[in-house]
Coordinates of C-alpha atoms in Angstrom, one line a residue:
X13 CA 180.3 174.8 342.3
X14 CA 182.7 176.8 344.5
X15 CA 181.6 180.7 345.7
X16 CA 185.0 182.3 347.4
X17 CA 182.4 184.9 348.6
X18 CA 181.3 187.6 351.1
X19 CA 178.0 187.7 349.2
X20 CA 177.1 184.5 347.6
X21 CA 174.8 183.4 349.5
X22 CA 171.4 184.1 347.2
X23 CA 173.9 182.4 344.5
X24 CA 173.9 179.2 346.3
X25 CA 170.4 179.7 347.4
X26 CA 169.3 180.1 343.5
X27 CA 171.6 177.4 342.3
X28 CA 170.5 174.8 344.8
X29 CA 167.1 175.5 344.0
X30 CA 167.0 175.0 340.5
X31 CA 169.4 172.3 339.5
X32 CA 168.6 168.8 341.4
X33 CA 171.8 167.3 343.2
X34 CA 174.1 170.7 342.5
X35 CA 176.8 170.7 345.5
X36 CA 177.9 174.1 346.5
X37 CA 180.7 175.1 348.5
X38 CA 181.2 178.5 349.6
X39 CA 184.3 179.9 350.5
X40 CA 184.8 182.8 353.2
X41 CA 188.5 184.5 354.4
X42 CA 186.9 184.8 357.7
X43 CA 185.4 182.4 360.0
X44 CA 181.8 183.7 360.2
X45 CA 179.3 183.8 357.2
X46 CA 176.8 186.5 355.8
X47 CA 179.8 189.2 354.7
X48 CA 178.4 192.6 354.3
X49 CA 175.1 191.7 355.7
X50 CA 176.9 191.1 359.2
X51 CA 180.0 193.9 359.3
X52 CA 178.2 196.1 356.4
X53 CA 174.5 196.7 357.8
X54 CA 174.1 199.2 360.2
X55 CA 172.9 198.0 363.8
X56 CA 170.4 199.9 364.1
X57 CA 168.7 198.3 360.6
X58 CA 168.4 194.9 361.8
X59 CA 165.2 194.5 359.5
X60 CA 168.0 194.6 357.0
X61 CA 170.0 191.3 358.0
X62 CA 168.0 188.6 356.0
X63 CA 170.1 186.0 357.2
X64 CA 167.3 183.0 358.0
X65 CA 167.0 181.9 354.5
X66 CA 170.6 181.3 354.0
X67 CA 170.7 180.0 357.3
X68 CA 167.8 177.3 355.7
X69 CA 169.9 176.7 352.8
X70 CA 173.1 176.2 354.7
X71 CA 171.9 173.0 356.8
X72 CA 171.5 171.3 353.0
X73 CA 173.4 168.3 352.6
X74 CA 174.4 169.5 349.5
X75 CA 176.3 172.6 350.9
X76 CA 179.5 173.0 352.2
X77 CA 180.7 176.2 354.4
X78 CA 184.3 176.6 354.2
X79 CA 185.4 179.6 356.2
X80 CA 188.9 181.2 358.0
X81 CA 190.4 180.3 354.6
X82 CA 191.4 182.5 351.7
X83 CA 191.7 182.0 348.2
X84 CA 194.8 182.9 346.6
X85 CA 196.7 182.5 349.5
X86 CA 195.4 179.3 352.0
X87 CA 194.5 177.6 348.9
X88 CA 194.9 178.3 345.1
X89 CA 192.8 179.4 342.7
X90 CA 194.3 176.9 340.1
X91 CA 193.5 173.9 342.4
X92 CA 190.1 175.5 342.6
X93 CA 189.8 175.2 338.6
X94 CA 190.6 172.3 338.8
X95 CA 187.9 170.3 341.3
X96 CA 184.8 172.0 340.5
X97 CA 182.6 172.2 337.6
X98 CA 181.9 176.3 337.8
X99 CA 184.0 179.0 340.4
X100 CA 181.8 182.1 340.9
X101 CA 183.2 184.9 342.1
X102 CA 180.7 187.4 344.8
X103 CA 183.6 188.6 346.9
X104 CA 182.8 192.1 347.3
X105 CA 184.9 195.2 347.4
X106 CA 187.5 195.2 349.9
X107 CA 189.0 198.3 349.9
X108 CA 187.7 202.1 349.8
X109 CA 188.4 205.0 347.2
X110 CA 191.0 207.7 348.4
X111 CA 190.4 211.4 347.3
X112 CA 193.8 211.8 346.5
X113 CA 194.7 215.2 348.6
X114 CA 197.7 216.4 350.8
X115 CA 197.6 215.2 353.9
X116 CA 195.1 212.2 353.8
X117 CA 197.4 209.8 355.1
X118 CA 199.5 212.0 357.3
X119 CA 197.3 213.0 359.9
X120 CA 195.8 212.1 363.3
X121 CA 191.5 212.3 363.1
X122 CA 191.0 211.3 359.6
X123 CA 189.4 207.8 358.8
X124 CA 187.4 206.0 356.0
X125 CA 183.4 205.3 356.1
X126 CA 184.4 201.7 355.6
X127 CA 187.2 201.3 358.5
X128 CA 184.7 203.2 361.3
X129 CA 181.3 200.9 359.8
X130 CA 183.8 198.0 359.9
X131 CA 185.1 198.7 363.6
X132 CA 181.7 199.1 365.3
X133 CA 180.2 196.1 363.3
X134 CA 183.3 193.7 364.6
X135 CA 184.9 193.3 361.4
X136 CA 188.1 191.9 362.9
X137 CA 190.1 193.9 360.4
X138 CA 189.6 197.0 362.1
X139 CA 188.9 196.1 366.0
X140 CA 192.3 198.3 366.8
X141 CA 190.7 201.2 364.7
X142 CA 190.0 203.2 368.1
X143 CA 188.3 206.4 367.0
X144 CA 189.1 209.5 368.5
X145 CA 185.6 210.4 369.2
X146 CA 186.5 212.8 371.7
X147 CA 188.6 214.5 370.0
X148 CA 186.0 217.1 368.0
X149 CA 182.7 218.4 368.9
X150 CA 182.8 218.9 365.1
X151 CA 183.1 216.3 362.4
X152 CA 183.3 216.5 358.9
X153 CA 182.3 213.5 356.5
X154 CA 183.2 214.2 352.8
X155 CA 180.7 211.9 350.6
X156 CA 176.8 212.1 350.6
X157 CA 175.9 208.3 349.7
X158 CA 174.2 205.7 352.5
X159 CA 177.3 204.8 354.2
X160 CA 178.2 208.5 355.2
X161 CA 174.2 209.1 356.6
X162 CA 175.2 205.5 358.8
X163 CA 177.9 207.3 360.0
X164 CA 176.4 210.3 360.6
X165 CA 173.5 208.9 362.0
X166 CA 175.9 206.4 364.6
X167 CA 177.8 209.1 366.1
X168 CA 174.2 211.6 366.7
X169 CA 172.4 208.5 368.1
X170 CA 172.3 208.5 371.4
X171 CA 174.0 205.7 373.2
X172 CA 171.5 204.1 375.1
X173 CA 169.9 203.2 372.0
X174 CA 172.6 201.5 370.1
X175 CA 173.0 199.0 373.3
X176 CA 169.7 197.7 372.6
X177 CA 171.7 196.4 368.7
X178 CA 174.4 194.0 368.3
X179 CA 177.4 196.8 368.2
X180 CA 180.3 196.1 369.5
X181 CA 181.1 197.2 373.3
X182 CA 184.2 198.9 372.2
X183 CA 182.2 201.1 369.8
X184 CA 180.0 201.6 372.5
X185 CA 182.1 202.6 375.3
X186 CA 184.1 205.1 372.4
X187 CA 180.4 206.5 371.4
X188 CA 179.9 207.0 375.2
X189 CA 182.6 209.2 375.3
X190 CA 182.1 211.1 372.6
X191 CA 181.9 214.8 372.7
X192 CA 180.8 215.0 368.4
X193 CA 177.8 218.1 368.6
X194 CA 177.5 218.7 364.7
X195 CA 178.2 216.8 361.6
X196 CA 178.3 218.3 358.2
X197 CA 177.8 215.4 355.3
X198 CA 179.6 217.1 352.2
X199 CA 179.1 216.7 348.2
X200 CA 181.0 218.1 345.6
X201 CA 177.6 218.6 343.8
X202 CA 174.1 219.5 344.6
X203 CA 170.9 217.7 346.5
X204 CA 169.6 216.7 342.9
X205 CA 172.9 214.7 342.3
X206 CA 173.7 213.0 345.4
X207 CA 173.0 209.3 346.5
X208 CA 171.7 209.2 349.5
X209 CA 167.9 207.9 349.8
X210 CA 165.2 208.9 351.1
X211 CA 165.1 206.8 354.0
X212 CA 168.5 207.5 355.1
X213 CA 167.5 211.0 355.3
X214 CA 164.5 210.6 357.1
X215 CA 166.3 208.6 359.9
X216 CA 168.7 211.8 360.4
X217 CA 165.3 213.8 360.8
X218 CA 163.4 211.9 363.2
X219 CA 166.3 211.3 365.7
X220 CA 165.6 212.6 368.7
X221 CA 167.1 215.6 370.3
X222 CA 169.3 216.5 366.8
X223 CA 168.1 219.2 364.6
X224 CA 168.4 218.3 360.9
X225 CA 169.1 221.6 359.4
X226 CA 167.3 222.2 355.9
X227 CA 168.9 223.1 352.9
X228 CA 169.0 225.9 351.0
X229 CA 165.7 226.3 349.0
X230 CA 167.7 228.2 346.3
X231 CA 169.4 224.7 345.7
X232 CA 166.1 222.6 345.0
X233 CA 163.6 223.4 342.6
X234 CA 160.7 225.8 343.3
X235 CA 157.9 223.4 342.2
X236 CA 158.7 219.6 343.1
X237 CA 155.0 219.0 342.1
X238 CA 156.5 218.1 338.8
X239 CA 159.2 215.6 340.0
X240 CA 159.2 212.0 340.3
X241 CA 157.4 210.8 342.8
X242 CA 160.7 209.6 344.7
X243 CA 162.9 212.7 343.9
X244 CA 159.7 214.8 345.1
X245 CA 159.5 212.8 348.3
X246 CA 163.4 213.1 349.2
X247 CA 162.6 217.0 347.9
X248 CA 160.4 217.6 350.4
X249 CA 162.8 215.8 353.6
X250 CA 165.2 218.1 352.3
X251 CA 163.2 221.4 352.9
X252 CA 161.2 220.3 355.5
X253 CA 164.5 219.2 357.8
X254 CA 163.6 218.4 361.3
X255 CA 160.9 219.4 364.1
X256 CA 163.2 220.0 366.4
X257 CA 164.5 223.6 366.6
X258 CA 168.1 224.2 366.6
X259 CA 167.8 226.5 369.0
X260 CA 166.2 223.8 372.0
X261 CA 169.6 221.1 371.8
X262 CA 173.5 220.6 371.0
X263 CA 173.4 218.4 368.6
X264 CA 173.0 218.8 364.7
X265 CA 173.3 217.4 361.4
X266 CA 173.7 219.2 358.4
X267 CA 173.9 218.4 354.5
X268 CA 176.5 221.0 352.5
X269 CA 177.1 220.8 349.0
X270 CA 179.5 221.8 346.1
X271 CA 182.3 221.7 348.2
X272 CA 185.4 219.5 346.6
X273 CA 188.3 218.8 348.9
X274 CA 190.8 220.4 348.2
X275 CA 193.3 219.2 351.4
X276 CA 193.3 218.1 355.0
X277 CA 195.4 220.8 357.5
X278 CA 197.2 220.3 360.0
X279 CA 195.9 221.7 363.3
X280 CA 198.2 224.9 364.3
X281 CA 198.4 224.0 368.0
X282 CA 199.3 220.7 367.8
X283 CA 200.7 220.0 364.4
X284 CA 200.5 215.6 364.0
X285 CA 196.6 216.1 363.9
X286 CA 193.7 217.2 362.0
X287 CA 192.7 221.4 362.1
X288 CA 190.5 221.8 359.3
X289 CA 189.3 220.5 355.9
X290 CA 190.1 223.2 352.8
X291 CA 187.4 222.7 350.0
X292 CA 187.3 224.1 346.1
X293 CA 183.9 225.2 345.8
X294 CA 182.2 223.9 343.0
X295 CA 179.0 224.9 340.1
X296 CA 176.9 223.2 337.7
X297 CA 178.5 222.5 334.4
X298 CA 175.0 221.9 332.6
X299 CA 172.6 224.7 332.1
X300 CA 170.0 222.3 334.8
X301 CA 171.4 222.6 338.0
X302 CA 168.7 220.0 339.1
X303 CA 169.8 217.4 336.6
X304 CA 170.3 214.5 338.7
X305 CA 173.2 213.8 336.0
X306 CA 174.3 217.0 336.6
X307 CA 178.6 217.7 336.3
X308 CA 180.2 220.4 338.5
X309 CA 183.7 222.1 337.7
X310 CA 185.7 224.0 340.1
X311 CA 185.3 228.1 340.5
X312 CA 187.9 230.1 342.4
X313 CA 185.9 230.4 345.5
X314 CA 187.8 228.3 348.7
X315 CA 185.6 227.0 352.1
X316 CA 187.8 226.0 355.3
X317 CA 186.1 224.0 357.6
X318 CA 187.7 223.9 361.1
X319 CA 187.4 219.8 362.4
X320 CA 189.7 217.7 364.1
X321 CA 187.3 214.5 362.7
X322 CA 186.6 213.6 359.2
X323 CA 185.8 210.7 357.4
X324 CA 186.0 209.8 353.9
X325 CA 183.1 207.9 352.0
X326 CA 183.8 208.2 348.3
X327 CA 183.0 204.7 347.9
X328 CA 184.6 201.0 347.6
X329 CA 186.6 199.5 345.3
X330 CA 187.3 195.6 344.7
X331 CA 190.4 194.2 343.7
X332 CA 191.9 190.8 341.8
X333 CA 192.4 188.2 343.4
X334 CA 195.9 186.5 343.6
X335 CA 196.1 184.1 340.5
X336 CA 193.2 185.0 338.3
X337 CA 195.5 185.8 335.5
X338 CA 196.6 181.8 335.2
X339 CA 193.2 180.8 335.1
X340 CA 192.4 183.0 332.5
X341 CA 189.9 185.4 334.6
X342 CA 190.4 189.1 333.6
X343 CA 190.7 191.4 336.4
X344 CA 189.7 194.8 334.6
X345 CA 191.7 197.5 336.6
X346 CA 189.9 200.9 335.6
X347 CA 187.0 199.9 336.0
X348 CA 187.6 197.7 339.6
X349 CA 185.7 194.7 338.3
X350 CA 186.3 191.5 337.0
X351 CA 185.5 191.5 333.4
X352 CA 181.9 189.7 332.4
X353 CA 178.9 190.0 330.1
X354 CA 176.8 191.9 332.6
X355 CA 174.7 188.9 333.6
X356 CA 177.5 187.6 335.4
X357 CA 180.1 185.4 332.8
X358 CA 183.1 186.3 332.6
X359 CA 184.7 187.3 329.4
X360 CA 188.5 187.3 328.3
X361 CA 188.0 190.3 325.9
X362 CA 189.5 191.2 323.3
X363 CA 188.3 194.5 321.7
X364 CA 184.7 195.2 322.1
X365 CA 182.3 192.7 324.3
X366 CA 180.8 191.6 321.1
X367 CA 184.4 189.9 320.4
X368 CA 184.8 189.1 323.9
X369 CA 185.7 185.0 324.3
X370 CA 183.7 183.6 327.5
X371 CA 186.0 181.8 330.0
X372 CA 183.8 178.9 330.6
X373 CA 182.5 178.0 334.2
X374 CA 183.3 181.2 335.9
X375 CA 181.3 183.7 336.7
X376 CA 181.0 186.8 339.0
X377 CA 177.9 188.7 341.0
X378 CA 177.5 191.7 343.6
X379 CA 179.9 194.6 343.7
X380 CA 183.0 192.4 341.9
X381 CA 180.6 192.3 339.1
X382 CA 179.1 195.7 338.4
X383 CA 180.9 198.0 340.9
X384 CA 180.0 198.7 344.7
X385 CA 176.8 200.5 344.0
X386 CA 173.6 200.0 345.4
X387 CA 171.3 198.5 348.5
X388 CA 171.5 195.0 350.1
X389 CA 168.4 194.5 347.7
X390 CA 170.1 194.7 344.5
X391 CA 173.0 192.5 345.4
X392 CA 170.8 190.1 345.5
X393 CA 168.8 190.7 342.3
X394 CA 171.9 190.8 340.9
X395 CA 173.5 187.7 342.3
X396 CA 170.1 185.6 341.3
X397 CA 170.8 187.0 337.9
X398 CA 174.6 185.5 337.9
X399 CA 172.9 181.9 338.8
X400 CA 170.3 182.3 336.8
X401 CA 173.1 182.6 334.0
X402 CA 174.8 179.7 335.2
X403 CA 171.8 177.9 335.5
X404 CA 171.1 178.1 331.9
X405 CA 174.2 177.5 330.6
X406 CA 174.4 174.1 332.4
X407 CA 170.7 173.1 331.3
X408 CA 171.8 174.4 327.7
X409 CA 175.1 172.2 327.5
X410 CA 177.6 174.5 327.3
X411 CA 181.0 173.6 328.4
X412 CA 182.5 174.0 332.0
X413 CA 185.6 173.3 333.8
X414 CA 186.8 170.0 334.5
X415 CA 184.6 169.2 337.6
X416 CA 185.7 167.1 340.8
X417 CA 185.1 166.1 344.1
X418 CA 185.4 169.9 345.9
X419 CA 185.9 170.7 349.0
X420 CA 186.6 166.9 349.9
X421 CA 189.1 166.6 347.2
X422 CA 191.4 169.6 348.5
X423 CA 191.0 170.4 351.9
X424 CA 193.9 168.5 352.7
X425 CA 195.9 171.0 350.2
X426 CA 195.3 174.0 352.3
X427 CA 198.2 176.1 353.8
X428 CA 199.9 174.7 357.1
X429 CA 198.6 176.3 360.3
X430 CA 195.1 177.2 358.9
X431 CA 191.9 175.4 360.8
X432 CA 188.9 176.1 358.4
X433 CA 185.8 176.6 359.6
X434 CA 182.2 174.4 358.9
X435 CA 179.1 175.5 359.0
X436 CA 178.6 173.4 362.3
X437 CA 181.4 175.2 363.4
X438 CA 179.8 178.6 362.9
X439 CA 177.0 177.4 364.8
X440 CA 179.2 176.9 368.2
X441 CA 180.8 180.5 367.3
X442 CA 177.2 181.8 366.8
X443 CA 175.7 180.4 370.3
X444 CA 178.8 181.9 372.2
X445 CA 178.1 185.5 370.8
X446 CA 174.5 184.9 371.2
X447 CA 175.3 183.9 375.0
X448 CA 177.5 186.9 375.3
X449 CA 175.1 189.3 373.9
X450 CA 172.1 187.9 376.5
X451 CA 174.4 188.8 379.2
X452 CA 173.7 192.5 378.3
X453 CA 170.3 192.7 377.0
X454 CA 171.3 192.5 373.6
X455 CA 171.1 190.1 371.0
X456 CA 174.9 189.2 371.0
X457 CA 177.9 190.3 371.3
X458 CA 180.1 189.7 368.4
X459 CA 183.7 188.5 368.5
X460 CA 186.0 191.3 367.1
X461 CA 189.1 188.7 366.2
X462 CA 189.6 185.8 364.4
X463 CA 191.4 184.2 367.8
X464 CA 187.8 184.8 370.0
X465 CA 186.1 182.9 367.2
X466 CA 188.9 180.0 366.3
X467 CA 189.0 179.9 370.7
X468 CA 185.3 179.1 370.5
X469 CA 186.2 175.9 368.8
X470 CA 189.0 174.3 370.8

């Protein structure tokens, strides 16, 4: 079975354990395994990087790392098809959702969630990124899910603190200098309807020296006694905010909602940047304002918020990968996913998914399978469900593709000028960074381009 993947690994884990003498090979564009879990994760959740068992079912002999190459363009999907028995698909969403608004790609001071996690995680795609941190004692981040309370939480944590985690110097040395006081985290609908959890929020409570300001009580119900026990509990973070007074130190955090931007403006003084953030303020369609399904429509009322920083976190959104459509995988386009029977086989439809026609021995899991929504924790449920699937269709008989020897039978295939990467390999990069990382008191210290890590191994 082959995995081009940022987050197969509980596939191959779940695969390997239940079918005797499966082979797995997993496929990775960059040179380092464990995807989101090592450029996603914030460093300050290290509890969150489960990376020992896959590290346990990586030294099998019957797996096969296969990194720094990328499918659909080192090597072909069609020559893929063509030497395994099953391809399955986990490669995450690699882009994020625009808003769509004057301006957004015009001016200095506006970035994505994704870029800024990305840069300070070492994600070698965005090591140039260079925040201007102090730019702004005033930021602005437009999207209330997890990844905006990271990023919200990064830049009012103070510094000495993220040295003791595996971020990046560079971010460090930028978060050093940064002069950000107060970030606003902004929804186009209310505290019942936004996606943040509850301990996200309590993080952005308890951090020292930051008042987390508490929202409006008129925009929570009056008696939470009555609400799920999870709702009530994020309820209550909500009205309670912080312990520490506003009024005793310069830096805050604050949550503001039914606000819908509207356009980013350009600063009056000095016109190539950022000034402020115009918003449509928004109301309840429904007659509930505490619905958690709640809809909002636009009034006439307008909010200007005066930033030169702001970040976008809307979300993520996957994309096809170059030659699906000769091997007969459908890449569904509206809704960002590849097309599948919601336990992870993919369909070819043709109507309704009753009618739908399976495209046998592929299959899909994680955010390429049921959109970029959710915790670490339910990419994995989710990915044990796609092998689970695979598991039983191979047990039950039903067909699959051609099979073949792999990895051994095509690695001499792959594009001129590209050195893939083994597992063995990895290890070397990984005892360099650890090395690296000692040096400062820290765990390690990650390489930020795919030339530190490929230098590793000459």
């Amino acid at each position: 079975m082959a995995c081009p993947a940022a987050a197969a690994e509980p596939d191959a884990y779940r695969v390997l354990s239940r079918i005797e003498n499966a082979h797995v090979d997993m496929y990775d564009s960059l040179p380092v395994p464990f995807g989101l879990v090592r450029f996603g994760v914030a460093p300050d959740h290290p509890e969150i990087k489960c990376q020992d068992k896959f590290t346990e079912v990586a030294s099998s002999s019957n797996f096969t790392f296969v990194g720094n190459v990328e499918i659909g363009k080192d090597l072909s999907l069609e020559l893929l098809a063509t030497n395994y028995d099953a391809l399955l698909f986990a490669y995450g969403a690699a882009t994020d959702r625009k808003l769509g608004i004057p301006n957004e790609d015009g001016l200095k001071g506006i970035y994505s969630a994704r870029a800024f996690v990305g840069w300070y995680n070492g994600l070698p795609e965005y090591a140039n990124l260079a925040p201007e941190l102090d730019s702004s004692e005033d930021v602005v981040i437009i999207g209330q899910g997890n990844v905006a309370l990271d990023v919200a939480r990064t830049l009012l944590t103070d510094v000495d603190t993220l040295k003791k985690t595996d971020m990046t110097d560079q971010a460090l040395a930028a978060l050093a200098r940064s002069k950000v006081q107060r970030v606003r985290v902004v929804g186009r609908r209310g505290p019942m309807q936004a996606s943040f959890t509850i301990k996200e929020v309590r993080e952005l409570t308890r951090l020292p020296s930051v008042a987390f300001l508490p929202v409006d009580r008129n925009l929570l119900p009056k008696d939470i006694s009555k609400l799920p026990r999870t709702a009530k509990r994020l309820t209550q973070l909500l009205i309670d905010g912080s312990s520490v007074p506003l009024s005793d130190v310069q830096k805050s955090c604050a949550l503001q909602f039914f606000l819908s931007p509207r356009a980013f403006m350009s600063s009056q003084g000095d016109p190539p940047k950022l000034g402020s953030v115009e918003f449509v303020n928004t109301k309840i369609l429904e007659s509930n304002m505490f619905d958690a399904s709640a809809r909002v429509i636009p009034t006439e009322d307008r909010t200007s918020i005066s930033t030169s920083l702001a970040f976008r976190s809307i979300g993520y959104k996957s994309e096809a990968l170059p030659g699906m459509d000769k091997i007969g995988v459908h890449f569904d386009k509206q809704k960002q996913i590849i097309s599948n029977d919601f336990s992870g086989r993919i369909v070819s439809p043709t109507g309704s998914l009753v009618d739908s026609q399976f495209v046998y021995g592929m299959y899909c899991a994680g955010w390429v399978k049921r959109g970029p929504t959710g915790v670490i924790a339910n990419t994995m449920e989710d990915s044990f469900a796609t092998a689970d699937a695979l598991v039983d269709d191979w047990r039950g008989g039903v067909p699959f593709l051609s099979g073949g020897d792999g990895w051994d039978a095509i690695k001499n295939d792959i594009a001129k000028g590209i050195r893939p990467v083994s597992w063995e390999d990895w290890l070397r990069i990984d005892v360099a960074e650890r090395a690296r990382g000692k040096l400062k008191g820290k765990e390690r210290e990650k390489f930020t381009t795919v030339e530190q890590m490929l230098e590793v191994l000459q």
